[in-house]
């Protein structure tokens, strides 16, 4: 018979820690405007697209007195994009706050992501359902999806379905794209005279939805700890057997925050940060040279093993490969039907090579055949290469092997190079949330409810001071439009939330840069071990290292 694991059962009784102010009655928490956040960049275009949302202030919640109307309301909730640990707790926090304000209020979960709203597929979330998911990983309570609400018909269907359910509010839990959608829906509902408050919640394991108001997106803490545990274990295996180099690719579609955090957690011999490689305009062979030189230097010391960690998005940051990918994207986009009629593999590769300019064609041909094939695979709905499917770890391992053979021929390397490759991504997205993520997510859900009850449409929940104890966290919200830029795509102005990349001038990167040469030669790895949910707070509750470095004065 199916039984929950002891940990699963144990996590049900965990009570998330929340900001002190949330312990008060809902009625006595009020928002106060703190600053007017007006994005100056693209001001005119943003005003045109968001005439009713542009120029609102950020708010923080403080203790107030009485007065909040507490009629029963109906709220819809959507989980959007890739799963991230803690999503269930956002829903639990939202549910509990709604019921605390009025036990008759309803929480409706749209199934399978934004498409659930468009198609009107939903479930009523009861306490029996929510209780089964408290403090657990996954987005399976209602499912998730990557549909973007884009066309006029999709906006109209979303409104119709929201009206059918008499929704007073909608919460969208997602990353940059999903929160852009939340802002557009908020504006659309307002313009259509529908009083439906739309609120966003910052989610993504990639950690790239952040700024001075959103200190981190949820799920990052847990995911990086899962990856770090695995990397730490591999470090121990490598230094025990002393015969393998391990090439580990880590998720993070674009930014390298995950790799940077895992580097602090484990101290690998090589950690590549895409943002630096782009800034220095490094070629693929220069990247390979860094790895090969480290391997040769360690071999000379008798340490013929080690760990290389690389971010998933790396290859798109190597300028020559970025150019190559852009050329392939163009070829595929301009001859879609013809291209799709070709069989995968050899036929598609030859088609691409024959159409690439000569410089790009020779780079393409120099890549291992498997990588050429992967670069030819289907694009995502935005026309981008699906980087999680490109085996960058194998590409680097193979190219390093070739380079070491050249070095051996001239006496610059004298050892046997054996390697293993790994990709850690999906392994971390649905883990039981750490205490930090469980607390943070529950608080974000609670915060989202307060934004709704105060009618703050177009806001994203923002909780600050996260390196302090949860009781001292500072809850509030910021207008989503204040995070936006305009991008010009196919002659159209598209509002987008710009991804936050690793800042090369920031404290975490500088701390990493100061240590990496030492880590390259050392075998004194840091072993973080597995996530601990019970025990002393120094082991269970300390937030991730990059956050601590960022907030250190
Ligand atoms: P979100 O931005 O939606 O949170 O997803 C991030 C991510 O986990 C990336 O790290 C990864 O490239 C991508 O999702 C994989 O997506 P999919 O689940 O569609 O394979």
Coordinates of C-alpha atoms and ligand atoms in Angstrom, one line a residue:
X1 CA 0.0 0.0 0.0
X2 CA 1.2 3.5 -0.8
X3 CA 2.4 5.4 2.2
X4 CA 4.1 8.8 2.5
X5 CA 7.7 8.7 3.5
X6 CA 8.5 9.6 7.1
X7 CA 10.0 13.0 6.0
X8 CA 6.9 13.7 3.8
X9 CA 4.7 13.1 6.8
X10 CA 7.0 15.1 9.1
X11 CA 7.0 18.1 6.8
X12 CA 3.2 18.4 7.1
X13 CA 3.6 19.6 10.7
X14 CA 6.2 22.2 9.9
X15 CA 4.8 25.7 10.7
X16 CA 6.4 28.3 8.5
X17 CA 8.0 31.2 10.2
X18 CA 6.6 34.5 9.0
X19 CA 7.2 38.3 9.4
X20 CA 6.0 39.5 12.8
X21 CA 3.5 41.8 11.2
X22 CA 1.6 38.9 9.7
X23 CA 0.9 37.6 13.2
X24 CA -1.5 40.5 13.6
X25 CA -5.1 40.4 12.4
X26 CA -5.3 41.0 8.7
X27 CA -7.4 44.1 9.3
X28 CA -4.6 45.8 11.1
X29 CA -2.0 45.5 8.3
X30 CA -2.0 48.4 5.9
X31 CA 0.2 49.4 3.0
X32 CA 2.1 52.7 2.9
X33 CA 3.6 54.1 -0.2
X34 CA 7.4 54.2 0.1
X35 CA 8.7 55.5 -3.2
X36 CA 7.3 56.3 -6.6
X37 CA 9.0 53.9 -8.9
X38 CA 8.9 55.3 -12.4
X39 CA 11.1 53.5 -14.8
X40 CA 12.7 56.3 -16.8
X41 CA 14.0 54.0 -19.5
X42 CA 11.3 53.6 -22.2
X43 CA 9.0 55.9 -20.1
X44 CA 6.8 57.0 -23.0
X45 CA 6.3 53.5 -24.5
X46 CA 5.5 52.1 -21.0
X47 CA 3.0 54.8 -20.4
X48 CA 1.3 54.1 -23.7
X49 CA 1.1 50.3 -23.0
X50 CA 0.2 50.7 -19.3
X51 CA -1.7 54.0 -19.0
X52 CA -3.3 52.9 -15.7
X53 CA -0.5 51.1 -14.1
X54 CA 2.5 53.3 -14.9
X55 CA 4.0 55.4 -12.1
X56 CA 2.5 53.7 -9.0
X57 CA 4.5 53.7 -5.8
X58 CA 6.2 50.8 -4.1
X59 CA 4.5 49.9 -0.8
X60 CA 5.5 48.3 2.5
X61 CA 3.1 46.8 5.0
X62 CA 3.0 48.3 8.5
X63 CA 0.7 47.8 11.5
X64 CA -2.5 49.8 11.2
X65 CA -5.9 49.9 12.8
X66 CA -9.1 48.3 11.8
X67 CA -11.0 49.3 8.7
X68 CA -10.2 46.7 6.1
X69 CA -13.4 45.5 4.4
X70 CA -13.5 41.7 4.9
X71 CA -16.2 40.6 2.5
X72 CA -15.9 37.1 1.1
X73 CA -13.9 37.1 -2.2
X74 CA -13.0 34.7 -4.9
X75 CA -9.3 34.5 -5.9
X76 CA -7.8 32.5 -8.8
X77 CA -4.2 31.2 -8.7
X78 CA -1.9 30.0 -11.5
X79 CA 1.5 28.3 -11.3
X80 CA 3.5 29.2 -14.4
X81 CA 6.7 28.0 -16.0
X82 CA 9.2 25.5 -14.6
X83 CA 8.5 24.2 -11.1
X84 CA 10.4 25.7 -8.2
X85 CA 10.5 24.4 -4.6
X86 CA 8.0 26.2 -2.4
X87 CA 5.2 26.8 -4.9
X88 CA 2.8 24.8 -2.7
X89 CA 3.6 27.0 0.3
X90 CA 2.7 30.1 -1.7
X91 CA -0.7 28.6 -2.3
X92 CA -0.9 27.6 1.4
X93 CA 0.0 31.1 2.6
X94 CA -2.5 32.7 0.2
X95 CA -5.2 30.2 1.3
X96 CA -4.6 30.7 5.0
X97 CA -4.5 34.5 4.8
X98 CA -7.7 34.6 2.7
X99 CA -9.5 32.3 5.1
X100 CA -8.2 34.4 8.1
X101 CA -9.7 37.5 6.5
X102 CA -13.0 35.7 5.7
X103 CA -13.6 32.0 6.0
X104 CA -16.1 32.2 3.2
X105 CA -13.5 33.3 0.6
X106 CA -12.7 30.9 -2.2
X107 CA -9.4 30.0 -3.7
X108 CA -9.6 28.6 -7.2
X109 CA -6.6 26.9 -8.8
X110 CA -6.3 27.0 -12.6
X111 CA -5.0 23.7 -13.9
X112 CA -1.8 23.3 -16.0
X113 CA -0.6 26.9 -15.9
X114 CA -2.0 30.0 -17.8
X115 CA -3.8 27.7 -20.2
X116 CA -6.1 26.7 -17.3
X117 CA -7.4 30.3 -17.2
X118 CA -7.8 30.5 -21.0
X119 CA -9.7 27.2 -21.2
X120 CA -11.6 27.6 -17.9
X121 CA -10.1 24.5 -16.3
X122 CA -9.9 24.8 -12.6
X123 CA -10.4 23.2 -9.2
X124 CA -11.7 24.7 -5.9
X125 CA -8.9 24.5 -3.4
X126 CA -10.3 23.2 -0.1
X127 CA -8.3 22.9 3.1
X128 CA -8.3 19.1 2.6
X129 CA -6.5 19.6 -0.7
X130 CA -4.1 22.3 0.5
X131 CA -3.1 20.4 3.6
X132 CA -1.8 17.5 1.5
X133 CA 0.7 19.8 -0.1
X134 CA 2.0 22.0 2.7
X135 CA 5.8 22.2 2.8
X136 CA 6.2 19.8 -0.1
X137 CA 8.0 20.2 -3.4
X138 CA 6.4 20.2 -6.9
X139 CA 3.7 22.1 -8.6
X140 CA 1.4 19.1 -8.8
X141 CA -1.3 20.5 -6.7
X142 CA -2.7 22.2 -9.8
X143 CA 0.0 21.6 -12.4
X144 CA 2.0 24.2 -14.4
X145 CA 2.6 25.2 -18.0
X146 CA 4.4 27.6 -20.2
X147 CA 1.5 29.0 -22.3
X148 CA 1.8 32.8 -22.7
X149 CA -1.4 34.8 -22.7
X150 CA -0.6 36.8 -25.9
X151 CA -3.3 37.0 -28.5
X152 CA -6.4 39.3 -28.1
X153 CA -8.5 36.1 -28.1
X154 CA -6.5 34.7 -25.2
X155 CA -7.0 37.9 -23.2
X156 CA -10.7 37.9 -23.9
X157 CA -11.1 34.2 -22.9
X158 CA -9.1 34.9 -19.7
X159 CA -11.5 37.8 -18.8
X160 CA -14.6 35.7 -19.7
X161 CA -13.5 32.8 -17.5
X162 CA -12.5 35.1 -14.7
X163 CA -16.0 36.7 -14.9
X164 CA -17.8 33.4 -15.1
X165 CA -16.1 32.5 -11.7
X166 CA -16.8 36.0 -10.3
X167 CA -13.2 36.4 -9.6
X168 CA -12.1 39.4 -7.5
X169 CA -8.5 38.7 -7.9
X170 CA -5.9 36.5 -9.7
X171 CA -2.5 35.5 -8.5
X172 CA 0.2 34.5 -11.0
X173 CA 3.2 32.7 -9.6
X174 CA 5.9 32.8 -12.1
X175 CA 9.1 34.2 -13.6
X176 CA 9.8 37.2 -15.7
X177 CA 7.5 36.3 -18.6
X178 CA 4.7 35.3 -16.3
X179 CA 4.9 38.5 -14.3
X180 CA 4.9 40.5 -17.5
X181 CA 1.7 38.7 -18.3
X182 CA 0.3 39.5 -14.9
X183 CA 0.9 43.3 -15.5
X184 CA -0.7 43.1 -19.0
X185 CA -3.7 41.2 -17.6
X186 CA -4.0 43.8 -14.8
X187 CA -4.1 46.6 -17.3
X188 CA -6.4 44.8 -19.6
X189 CA -9.0 44.0 -16.9
X190 CA -8.9 47.6 -15.7
X191 CA -9.4 48.9 -19.3
X192 CA -12.3 46.5 -19.7
X193 CA -13.9 47.8 -16.5
X194 CA -13.5 44.5 -14.7
X195 CA -12.5 45.1 -11.1
X196 CA -10.1 42.1 -10.8
X197 CA -6.9 42.6 -8.9
X198 CA -3.9 40.9 -10.5
X199 CA -0.9 40.1 -8.3
X200 CA 2.4 38.4 -9.2
X201 CA 4.7 36.3 -7.1
X202 CA 8.5 35.9 -8.0
X203 CA 9.4 32.3 -8.8
X204 CA 12.3 30.7 -10.6
X205 CA 15.1 28.4 -9.5
X206 CA 17.3 30.4 -12.0
X207 CA 17.4 33.3 -9.5
X208 CA 17.3 35.9 -12.3
X209 CA 14.1 37.7 -11.2
X210 CA 15.6 40.0 -8.6
X211 CA 16.4 43.6 -7.9
X212 CA 16.6 45.9 -4.9
X213 CA 13.0 45.0 -4.0
X214 CA 12.9 41.4 -4.8
X215 CA 16.0 40.0 -3.1
X216 CA 15.5 36.5 -4.6
X217 CA 13.0 34.5 -6.4
X218 CA 11.7 31.5 -4.5
X219 CA 13.1 28.0 -5.1
X220 CA 16.7 29.1 -5.7
X221 CA 17.8 28.3 -2.2
X222 CA 16.5 24.7 -2.3
X223 CA 17.5 24.0 -5.9
X224 CA 21.1 25.2 -5.3
X225 CA 21.3 23.1 -2.2
X226 CA 20.2 19.9 -4.0
X227 CA 22.8 20.5 -6.7
X228 CA 25.5 21.4 -4.2
X229 CA 24.9 18.2 -2.2
X230 CA 25.4 16.2 -5.5
X231 CA 28.5 18.2 -6.5
X232 CA 29.9 17.8 -3.0
X233 CA 29.4 14.0 -3.2
X234 CA 31.1 13.9 -6.6
X235 CA 34.0 16.0 -5.1
X236 CA 34.5 13.3 -2.5
X237 CA 34.2 10.5 -5.1
X238 CA 36.8 12.2 -7.3
X239 CA 39.3 12.7 -4.5
X240 CA 38.7 9.1 -3.3
X241 CA 39.2 7.3 -6.7
X242 CA 41.6 10.0 -8.0
X243 CA 41.0 9.0 -11.6
X244 CA 38.2 11.1 -13.1
X245 CA 37.5 14.7 -14.0
X246 CA 33.8 15.5 -13.6
X247 CA 32.1 18.0 -15.9
X248 CA 28.8 19.2 -14.4
X249 CA 26.3 21.3 -16.2
X250 CA 23.8 23.2 -13.9
X251 CA 20.4 24.6 -14.8
X252 CA 20.0 28.3 -15.3
X253 CA 18.7 29.2 -18.7
X254 CA 20.5 32.4 -19.0
X255 CA 22.1 33.8 -15.8
X256 CA 24.8 32.0 -13.9
X257 CA 23.5 32.6 -10.4
X258 CA 23.0 28.9 -9.7
X259 CA 26.6 28.0 -10.8
X260 CA 28.0 30.9 -8.7
X261 CA 26.1 29.7 -5.6
X262 CA 27.1 26.1 -6.1
X263 CA 30.7 27.2 -6.4
X264 CA 30.6 28.9 -3.0
X265 CA 28.9 25.8 -1.5
X266 CA 31.5 23.3 -2.9
X267 CA 34.7 25.1 -4.2
X268 CA 35.1 23.2 -7.5
X269 CA 38.4 23.4 -9.4
X270 CA 36.8 25.3 -12.3
X271 CA 33.5 27.2 -12.3
X272 CA 32.6 29.2 -15.4
X273 CA 30.4 32.3 -15.2
X274 CA 28.8 33.1 -18.5
X275 CA 28.5 36.8 -17.8
X276 CA 32.3 37.0 -17.5
X277 CA 32.9 35.0 -20.6
X278 CA 30.7 37.3 -22.6
X279 CA 32.2 40.5 -21.0
X280 CA 35.7 39.2 -21.9
X281 CA 34.5 38.2 -25.4
X282 CA 36.1 34.8 -25.0
X283 CA 36.1 32.2 -27.8
X284 CA 35.3 28.5 -27.2
X285 CA 38.9 27.6 -27.5
X286 CA 39.9 30.1 -24.8
X287 CA 37.3 28.6 -22.5
X288 CA 38.6 25.1 -23.2
X289 CA 42.2 26.4 -22.6
X290 CA 41.2 27.5 -19.0
X291 CA 40.0 24.0 -18.3
X292 CA 42.9 22.2 -19.9
X293 CA 45.5 24.4 -18.1
X294 CA 43.9 23.7 -14.8
X295 CA 43.9 20.0 -15.5
X296 CA 47.6 20.1 -16.5
X297 CA 48.6 22.1 -13.5
X298 CA 46.8 19.7 -11.1
X299 CA 48.2 16.7 -12.9
X300 CA 51.7 18.1 -12.4
X301 CA 51.0 18.1 -8.6
X302 CA 49.8 14.5 -8.8
X303 CA 46.1 15.5 -8.5
X304 CA 44.8 13.9 -11.7
X305 CA 41.1 14.5 -10.9
X306 CA 38.8 17.4 -10.4
X307 CA 35.5 19.1 -10.9
X308 CA 34.3 21.6 -13.5
X309 CA 30.9 23.3 -13.2
X310 CA 29.3 25.2 -16.0
X311 CA 26.0 27.0 -16.4
X312 CA 23.4 25.6 -18.8
X313 CA 23.3 28.9 -20.8
X314 CA 27.1 29.1 -21.2
X315 CA 27.3 28.4 -24.9
X316 CA 24.9 31.3 -25.8
X317 CA 27.4 33.6 -24.0
X318 CA 30.4 32.7 -26.0
X319 CA 30.2 35.4 -28.7
X320 CA 31.1 33.2 -31.7
X321 CA 28.6 30.5 -30.7
X322 CA 26.0 33.1 -30.0
X323 CA 26.5 34.4 -33.6
X324 CA 26.3 30.8 -34.9
X325 CA 23.1 30.1 -33.0
X326 CA 21.5 33.4 -34.3
X327 CA 22.4 32.3 -37.9
X328 CA 20.9 28.8 -37.3
X329 CA 17.7 30.4 -35.8
X330 CA 17.4 32.6 -38.9
X331 CA 17.8 29.7 -41.3
X332 CA 15.2 27.7 -39.4
X333 CA 12.8 30.6 -39.1
X334 CA 13.0 31.5 -42.8
X335 CA 12.5 28.0 -44.2
X336 CA 10.4 26.4 -41.4
X337 CA 8.3 24.1 -43.5
X338 CA 11.2 22.8 -45.7
X339 CA 13.4 22.4 -42.7
X340 CA 10.8 20.5 -40.7
X341 CA 10.3 18.1 -43.5
X342 CA 13.9 16.9 -43.2
X343 CA 14.7 14.0 -41.0
X344 CA 16.6 14.9 -37.8
X345 CA 20.3 14.4 -37.7
X346 CA 22.4 14.2 -40.9
X347 CA 19.8 15.8 -43.2
X348 CA 19.2 18.8 -41.0
X349 CA 22.9 19.3 -40.2
X350 CA 23.8 19.3 -44.0
X351 CA 20.9 21.7 -44.7
X352 CA 22.2 24.1 -42.0
X353 CA 25.9 23.8 -43.0
X354 CA 25.1 24.6 -46.7
X355 CA 23.4 27.8 -45.7
X356 CA 25.8 29.1 -43.0
X357 CA 28.3 31.8 -43.9
X358 CA 31.8 30.2 -44.3
X359 CA 33.2 31.3 -40.9
X360 CA 30.2 30.0 -39.0
X361 CA 30.1 26.8 -41.1
X362 CA 33.7 25.9 -40.1
X363 CA 32.9 26.6 -36.4
X364 CA 29.8 24.4 -36.7
X365 CA 31.8 21.6 -38.4
X366 CA 34.4 21.7 -35.7
X367 CA 31.9 20.8 -33.0
X368 CA 31.2 17.2 -32.0
X369 CA 28.4 15.7 -34.2
X370 CA 26.1 15.3 -31.3
X371 CA 26.3 19.0 -30.5
X372 CA 25.7 19.9 -34.1
X373 CA 22.6 17.8 -34.0
X374 CA 21.4 19.4 -30.8
X375 CA 21.9 22.9 -32.1
X376 CA 19.5 21.9 -35.0
X377 CA 16.7 20.7 -32.7
X378 CA 13.4 22.4 -32.3
X379 CA 13.3 25.9 -30.9
X380 CA 11.1 26.9 -27.9
X381 CA 7.9 28.9 -28.5
X382 CA 10.1 32.1 -28.5
X383 CA 12.4 30.8 -31.2
X384 CA 15.3 30.1 -28.8
X385 CA 17.5 27.1 -28.6
X386 CA 16.5 24.9 -25.6
X387 CA 19.8 25.1 -23.8
X388 CA 18.9 22.4 -21.2
X389 CA 19.0 20.0 -24.1
X390 CA 22.4 20.9 -25.4
X391 CA 25.1 18.8 -23.8
X392 CA 27.6 21.6 -23.1
X393 CA 29.2 19.4 -20.4
X394 CA 30.0 16.8 -23.1
X395 CA 31.1 19.4 -25.6
X396 CA 33.6 20.9 -23.1
X397 CA 34.8 17.5 -22.0
X398 CA 35.4 16.3 -25.5
X399 CA 37.1 19.5 -26.6
X400 CA 39.3 19.5 -23.5
X401 CA 40.3 15.9 -24.2
X402 CA 41.4 17.0 -27.7
X403 CA 43.3 19.9 -26.4
X404 CA 45.1 17.8 -23.8
X405 CA 46.2 15.4 -26.5
X406 CA 47.8 18.4 -28.3
X407 CA 49.5 19.5 -25.0
X408 CA 50.7 16.0 -24.4
X409 CA 52.3 15.9 -27.9
X410 CA 54.5 18.9 -26.9
X411 CA 55.2 17.6 -23.3
X412 CA 52.9 20.2 -21.6
X413 CA 50.6 17.5 -20.1
X414 CA 51.7 14.1 -18.8
X415 CA 48.7 12.1 -17.5
X416 CA 45.7 10.1 -18.5
X417 CA 42.5 12.1 -18.9
X418 CA 39.3 10.3 -18.0
X419 CA 36.1 12.1 -17.5
X420 CA 32.4 11.7 -16.5
X421 CA 29.7 14.2 -17.3
X422 CA 26.5 15.2 -15.4
X423 CA 23.6 17.5 -15.8
X424 CA 21.8 18.7 -12.7
X425 CA 18.6 20.6 -13.3
X426 CA 15.3 18.8 -13.0
X427 CA 16.7 17.0 -9.9
X428 CA 16.4 20.3 -7.9
X429 CA 13.1 21.8 -9.1
X430 CA 10.7 19.7 -7.0
X431 CA 12.6 19.0 -3.8
X432 CA 11.0 19.5 -0.4
X433 CA 11.6 23.2 0.1
X434 CA 14.3 24.2 2.6
X435 CA 13.0 25.9 5.7
X436 CA 14.1 29.2 4.1
X437 CA 12.0 28.5 1.0
X438 CA 9.1 27.1 3.0
X439 CA 9.0 30.3 5.2
X440 CA 9.6 32.6 2.3
X441 CA 7.0 31.1 0.1
X442 CA 4.3 30.9 2.7
X443 CA 5.1 34.6 3.5
X444 CA 4.9 35.5 -0.2
X445 CA 1.5 33.9 -0.4
X446 CA 0.3 35.8 2.6
X447 CA 1.8 39.0 1.2
X448 CA -0.1 38.4 -2.1
X449 CA -3.3 38.1 -0.2
X450 CA -2.7 41.5 1.5
X451 CA -2.0 43.1 -1.8
X452 CA -5.3 41.7 -3.1
X453 CA -7.2 42.9 0.0
X454 CA -5.9 46.4 -0.5
X455 CA -6.7 46.3 -4.2
X456 CA -3.1 46.7 -5.3
X457 CA -3.5 45.5 -8.8
X458 CA -0.4 45.0 -11.1
X459 CA 1.9 44.5 -8.0
X460 CA 4.3 41.7 -7.3
X461 CA 4.8 40.5 -3.8
X462 CA 8.2 41.7 -2.5
X463 CA 9.7 40.7 0.9
X464 CA 13.0 42.3 1.9
X465 CA 15.7 41.8 4.6
X466 CA 15.8 38.1 3.8
X467 CA 19.2 37.4 5.4
X468 CA 17.6 38.3 8.8
X469 CA 15.2 36.0 10.8
X470 CA 11.8 35.7 9.2
X471 CA 10.2 37.7 12.0
X472 CA 12.2 40.7 10.8
X473 CA 11.5 40.4 7.1
X474 CA 9.9 43.4 5.5
X475 CA 6.8 42.6 3.5
X476 CA 5.4 44.8 0.7
X477 CA 5.0 45.0 -3.0
X478 CA 6.2 46.8 -6.1
X479 CA 4.4 47.7 -9.3
X480 CA 5.4 45.1 -12.0
X481 CA 5.7 47.9 -14.6
X482 CA 8.6 49.4 -12.6
X483 CA 10.6 46.3 -13.5
X484 CA 10.1 46.6 -17.2
X485 CA 12.0 47.6 -20.4
X486 CA 10.8 47.8 -23.9
X487 CA 12.2 45.4 -26.5
X488 CA 11.6 45.8 -30.2
X489 CA 10.5 42.5 -31.8
X490 CA 9.3 42.2 -35.4
X491 CA 8.7 46.0 -35.4
X492 CA 6.5 45.8 -32.3
X493 CA 7.2 47.3 -28.8
X494 CA 7.1 44.5 -26.3
X495 CA 7.3 45.1 -22.6
X496 CA 9.6 42.7 -20.8
X497 CA 11.1 42.2 -17.3
X498 CA 14.8 42.2 -17.9
X499 CA 16.6 39.2 -16.4
X500 CA 19.0 40.0 -13.6
X501 CA 22.4 38.6 -14.6
X502 CA 25.4 38.0 -12.3
X503 CA 27.0 41.4 -11.8
X504 CA 30.7 41.3 -12.3
X505 CA 31.1 44.3 -10.0
X506 CA 28.8 42.8 -7.3
X507 CA 30.1 41.4 -4.0
X508 CA 29.4 37.7 -4.7
X509 CA 31.3 37.6 -8.1
X510 CA 34.2 39.6 -6.6
X511 CA 34.4 37.2 -3.7
X512 CA 34.4 34.2 -6.1
X513 CA 37.1 35.8 -8.4
X514 CA 39.3 36.3 -5.3
X515 CA 39.1 32.6 -4.4
X516 CA 39.0 30.7 -7.7
X517 CA 42.8 30.4 -8.3
X518 CA 43.2 28.8 -4.9
X519 CA 40.2 26.4 -5.5
X520 CA 41.7 25.4 -8.9
X521 CA 44.7 23.7 -7.4
X522 CA 43.2 22.7 -4.0
X523 CA 41.4 19.5 -3.4
X524 CA 40.0 20.9 -0.1
X525 CA 36.4 20.8 -1.3
X526 CA 33.5 22.1 0.8
X527 CA 30.9 19.4 1.4
X528 CA 27.5 20.9 2.2
X529 CA 25.7 17.6 2.6
X530 CA 22.0 17.1 2.2
X531 CA 19.3 19.7 3.1
X532 CA 18.4 19.4 6.8
X533 CA 14.9 20.2 7.8
X534 CA 15.2 19.5 11.6
X535 CA 18.0 20.5 13.9
X536 CA 19.9 23.6 15.0
X537 CA 18.9 26.8 13.0
X538 CA 22.5 27.3 11.9
X539 CA 22.1 24.0 9.9
X540 CA 18.5 24.3 8.9
X541 CA 17.7 27.9 8.4
X542 CA 20.7 29.8 7.1
X543 CA 19.9 31.3 3.6
X544 CA 22.2 30.7 0.6
X545 CA 25.7 32.2 0.5
X546 CA 25.3 34.7 -2.3
X547 CA 22.4 36.4 -0.4
X548 CA 24.5 36.6 2.7
X549 CA 27.4 38.2 0.7
X550 CA 25.0 40.6 -1.0
X551 CA 23.6 41.8 2.2
X552 CA 26.8 41.9 4.2
X553 CA 27.7 45.6 4.9
Ligands
LIG1 P1 11.4 29.2 -15.2 O1 12.2 30.3 -15.7 O2 10.1 29.0 -15.7 O3 11.4 29.2 -13.7 O4 12.2 27.8 -15.6 C1 13.6 27.8 -15.4 C2 14.2 26.4 -15.9 O5 14.2 25.5 -14.8 C3 15.5 26.7 -16.6 O6 16.5 26.6 -15.6 C4 15.5 25.6 -17.6 O7 16.3 26.0 -18.7 C5 14.1 25.5 -18.0 O8 13.4 25.9 -16.9 C6 13.7 24.1 -18.5 O9 12.4 24.2 -18.9 P2 11.5 22.9 -19.2 O10 10.8 22.5 -17.9 O11 10.4 23.5 -20.1 O12 12.3 21.8 -19.7

